[in-house]
C-alpha positions as semicolon CSV with decimal commas, in nm:
position;residue;x (nm);y (nm);z (nm)
1;M;1,023;0,621;1,516
2;E;1,063;1,001;1,504
3;E;1,245;0,966;1,172
4;L;0,967;0,747;1,035
5;E;0,709;0,999;1,144
6;K;0,903;1,278;0,970
7;I;0,927;1,076;0,651
8;S;0,552;1,013;0,667
9;K;0,482;1,382;0,696
10;D;0,705;1,449;0,395
11;I;0,526;1,173;0,199
12;R;0,185;1,326;0,278
13;N;0,307;1,666;0,155
14;D;0,429;1,501;-0,169
15;I;0,096;1,326;-0,220
16;V;-0,095;1,654;-0,183
17;D;0,149;1,836;-0,413
18;M;0,129;1,565;-0,680
19;I;-0,248;1,538;-0,690
20;Y;-0,296;1,918;-0,683
21;S;-0,044;1,962;-0,966
22;A;-0,203;1,686;-1,174
23;G;-0,557;1,802;-1,113
24;S;-0,653;1,440;-1,052
25;G;-0,562;1,139;-0,840
26;H;-0,668;0,933;-0,541
27;P;-0,584;1,122;-0,218
28;G;-0,797;0,924;0,033
29;G;-0,648;0,576;-0,015
30;S;-0,298;0,711;-0,073
31;L;-0,295;0,899;0,260
32;S;-0,434;0,597;0,444
33;C;-0,143;0,364;0,357
34;V;0,150;0,603;0,414
35;E;0,280;0,445;0,738
36;I;0,258;0,096;0,595
37;L;0,471;0,178;0,293
38;V;0,713;0,394;0,489
39;A;0,766;0,113;0,742
40;L;0,819;-0,145;0,468
41;Y;1,062;0,062;0,259
42;H;1,252;0,240;0,540
43;K;1,266;-0,031;0,807
44;V;1,153;-0,375;0,693
45;M;1,231;-0,472;0,337
46;N;1,566;-0,592;0,215
47;L;1,610;-0,380;-0,101
48;N;1,953;-0,523;-0,186
49;V;1,978;-0,723;-0,508
50;D;2,083;-1,086;-0,552
51;D;2,334;-1,224;-0,800
52;E;2,070;-1,205;-1,075
53;G;1,999;-0,836;-1,009
54;N;1,662;-0,895;-0,840
55;R;1,561;-0,725;-0,520
56;I;1,559;-0,974;-0,232
57;D;1,223;-0,860;-0,097
58;K;0,940;-0,788;-0,337
59;F;0,641;-0,554;-0,302
60;V;0,311;-0,556;-0,490
61;L;0,080;-0,252;-0,470
62;S;-0,239;-0,428;-0,562
63;K;-0,442;-0,115;-0,490
64;G;-0,263;0,059;-0,771
65;H;-0,468;0,381;-0,749
66;A;-0,259;0,463;-0,439
67;S;0,030;0,535;-0,680
68;S;0,096;0,885;-0,547
69;C;0,195;0,736;-0,213
70;Y;0,398;0,462;-0,379
71;Y;0,591;0,704;-0,604
72;A;0,659;0,937;-0,314
73;V;0,800;0,652;-0,101
74;L;1,011;0,525;-0,391
75;S;1,140;0,877;-0,435
76;S;1,232;0,891;-0,067
77;K;1,448;0,580;-0,125
78;G;1,618;0,728;-0,434
79;Y;1,440;0,528;-0,703
80;I;1,264;0,827;-0,852
81;P;1,410;1,183;-0,872
82;H;1,205;1,399;-0,642
83;D;1,158;1,669;-0,909
84;D;0,986;1,409;-1,129
85;L;0,699;1,379;-0,885
86;K;0,563;1,707;-1,017
87;T;0,496;1,536;-1,352
88;F;0,256;1,283;-1,192
89;R;-0,030;1,191;-1,428
90;K;0,086;1,453;-1,684
91;Y;0,088;1,383;-2,055
92;D;0,405;1,194;-2,157
93;S;0,514;1,149;-1,791
94;Y;0,637;0,804;-1,698
95;L;0,466;0,847;-1,359
96;E;0,127;0,724;-1,476
97;G;-0,191;0,709;-1,267
98;H;-0,117;0,344;-1,188
99;P;0,224;0,182;-1,138
100;C;0,412;0,032;-1,431
101;I;0,720;-0,189;-1,422
102;K;0,904;0,058;-1,645
103;I;0,936;0,281;-1,335
104;N;1,253;0,225;-1,136
105;G;1,173;0,029;-0,817
106;V;0,830;-0,098;-0,929
107;D;0,810;-0,479;-0,938
108;V;0,456;-0,517;-1,076
109;S;0,228;-0,319;-1,305
110;S;-0,097;-0,289;-1,114
111;G;-0,431;-0,114;-1,086
112;S;-0,678;-0,365;-1,215
113;L;-0,814;-0,451;-0,872
114;G;-0,811;-0,799;-0,734
115;Q;-0,504;-0,927;-0,916
116;G;-0,217;-0,831;-0,688
117;L;-0,237;-1,120;-0,446
118;S;-0,229;-1,373;-0,730
119;I;0,089;-1,209;-0,862
120;A;0,240;-1,201;-0,510
121;N;0,163;-1,570;-0,477
122;G;0,352;-1,642;-0,795
123;M;0,653;-1,450;-0,668
124;A;0,641;-1,631;-0,334
125;I;0,613;-1,971;-0,509
126;S;0,907;-1,883;-0,733
127;K;1,119;-1,803;-0,424
128;K;1,034;-2,134;-0,269
129;I;1,103;-2,336;-0,587
130;S;1,433;-2,155;-0,642
131;D;1,522;-2,169;-0,272
132;K;1,565;-1,789;-0,274
133;E;1,570;-1,577;0,038
134;G;1,332;-1,288;0,104
135;N;0,962;-1,219;0,148
136;V;0,689;-1,091;-0,075
137;Y;0,475;-0,810;0,057
138;C;0,139;-0,720;-0,096
139;L;-0,100;-0,437;-0,013
140;V;-0,473;-0,462;-0,096
141;G;-0,762;-0,237;-0,018
142;D;-1,063;-0,347;0,184
143;G;-1,296;-0,250;-0,104
144;E;-1,067;-0,450;-0,333
145;I;-1,119;-0,770;-0,138
146;E;-1,479;-0,775;-0,254
147;E;-1,322;-0,922;-0,568
148;G;-1,357;-1,301;-0,587
149;Q;-1,008;-1,347;-0,725
150;I;-0,867;-1,236;-0,390
151;W;-1,023;-1,533;-0,216
152;E;-0,922;-1,775;-0,489
153;A;-0,569;-1,647;-0,440
154;C;-0,599;-1,703;-0,066
155;M;-0,673;-2,069;-0,129
156;S;-0,353;-2,089;-0,336
157;S;-0,151;-1,907;-0,062
158;N;-0,266;-2,181;0,179
159;K;-0,218;-2,476;-0,066
160;Y;0,140;-2,385;-0,131
161;N;0,211;-2,293;0,230
162;L;0,341;-1,947;0,139
163;N;0,480;-1,842;0,477
164;N;0,709;-1,607;0,283
165;L;0,402;-1,402;0,186
166;I;0,293;-1,105;0,401
167;L;-0,035;-0,949;0,291
168;F;-0,155;-0,609;0,426
169;V;-0,521;-0,508;0,408
170;D;-0,562;-0,129;0,413
171;N;-0,884;-0,139;0,618
172;N;-1,008;0,217;0,600
173;G;-1,373;0,116;0,568
174;L;-1,449;0,322;0,259
175;Q;-1,448;0,283;-0,121
176;I;-1,543;0,497;-0,415
177;D;-1,920;0,436;-0,378
178;G;-1,944;0,469;0,001
179;T;-1,876;0,252;0,304
180;I;-1,755;-0,103;0,268
181;K;-2,046;-0,207;0,490
182;D;-2,306;-0,062;0,258
183;V;-2,148;-0,153;-0,079
184;K;-2,058;-0,517;-0,013
185;N;-1,982;-0,597;0,347
186;V;-1,666;-0,795;0,418
187;D;-1,682;-0,796;0,795
188;N;-1,533;-1,060;1,027
189;L;-1,207;-1,044;0,832
190;E;-1,013;-1,228;1,103
191;E;-1,249;-1,526;1,078
192;K;-1,253;-1,517;0,700
193;F;-0,871;-1,518;0,660
194;N;-0,830;-1,765;0,941
195;S;-1,065;-2,006;0,762
196;F;-0,839;-1,978;0,458
197;G;-0,541;-2,091;0,665
198;F;-0,370;-1,753;0,723
199;Y;-0,189;-1,636;1,032
200;V;-0,394;-1,329;1,110
201;Q;-0,312;-1,007;1,297
202;R;-0,507;-0,683;1,330
203;I;-0,326;-0,360;1,403
204;N;-0,343;0,016;1,398
205;G;-0,211;0,087;1,046
206;H;-0,080;0,431;1,148
207;N;0,125;0,302;1,445
208;F;0,482;0,209;1,354
209;D;0,540;-0,001;1,664
210;E;0,239;-0,216;1,577
211;I;0,333;-0,242;1,207
212;L;0,688;-0,351;1,281
213;T;0,586;-0,596;1,554
214;A;0,328;-0,753;1,324
215;V;0,582;-0,799;1,046
216;S;0,827;-0,954;1,292
217;N;0,560;-1,195;1,405
218;A;0,469;-1,280;1,049
219;K;0,828;-1,363;0,960
220;N;0,826;-1,629;1,233
221;S;0,495;-1,792;1,127
222;N;0,462;-2,118;0,933
223;K;0,152;-1,998;0,739
224;P;0,074;-1,733;0,479
225;N;0,030;-1,409;0,664
226;V;-0,228;-1,126;0,665
227;I;-0,201;-0,804;0,863
228;I;-0,537;-0,626;0,875
229;A;-0,443;-0,263;0,926
230;N;-0,713;-0,032;1,059
231;T;-0,655;0,298;0,886
232;I;-0,823;0,634;0,818
233;K;-0,902;0,733;0,463
234;G;-0,752;1,075;0,400
235;K;-0,535;1,047;0,710
236;G;-0,359;1,371;0,810
237;I;-0,599;1,618;0,644
238;S;-0,905;1,699;0,855
239;F;-1,156;1,766;0,578
240;M;-1,057;1,446;0,395
241;E;-1,057;1,204;0,687
242;N;-1,326;0,935;0,671
243;K;-1,488;1,089;0,363
244;A;-1,561;0,853;0,072
245;E;-1,579;1,149;-0,166
246;W;-1,203;1,185;-0,137
247;H;-1,139;0,843;-0,286
248;G;-1,068;1,012;-0,618
249;K;-1,089;1,388;-0,633
250;K;-0,875;1,691;-0,728
251;L;-0,798;1,971;-0,484
252;T;-0,907;2,327;-0,532
253;D;-0,663;2,606;-0,457
254;E;-0,828;2,665;-0,122
255;E;-0,825;2,294;-0,034
256;Y;-0,462;2,264;-0,132
257;N;-0,357;2,561;0,080
258;L;-0,550;2,424;0,376
259;S;-0,397;2,081;0,335
260;K;-0,046;2,226;0,329
261;E;-0,120;2,433;0,638
262;E;-0,238;2,128;0,826
263;L;0,065;1,926;0,720
264;K;0,319;2,180;0,851
């Protein structure tokens, strides 16, 4: 757990460096999902490839605007050279503002919100039809699940009994226009997902013990799975935490220096 915490601190430093260097990006929602992605890539997912050259476990970052976190985690696993992170969102850089499958380690181009779960369903169905091992992991934002396509996809997850699907909801309570509650409330998430036939768990999305236990439970379920992760937007940087304005915003020199000081 100490090693996972150290990796998370490094990832947060990379996120701040990338967004400051680019002069643009989405710090709030990238910082809120750090522990989820670190747990998946450094402890949970089977990243080995099968006989056809495909990774055994798949990951879909449906909330593609959290790309700075995704790229930093992929870099920590050797998929992206660390020096390339400094080119994030720069002209002619392959590390675009949203993930693209041309990037080593990225399974799905994403960023158009609401589509990721449908894609993850397709991957999970394919594994079942082909009798392939492995699970499909998908991360959506709580603002994103205001999209109707998410709930249509949930019906499909249930219809096809996709117990090899593990969906994470980054439940930080904020989106670009304010609080989830004020913009379009999606409360009672446990009841909603349960009514769609999911095995539902709610956890602290910054606690590795809870993340890993929830994934272990999900792997033993006979239903599609959702893990509702309570998180803090802007986690780790005091002036960003729980502030909707940091959904998408560049850092000034002063803000960057303060962020780096807090992340020491």
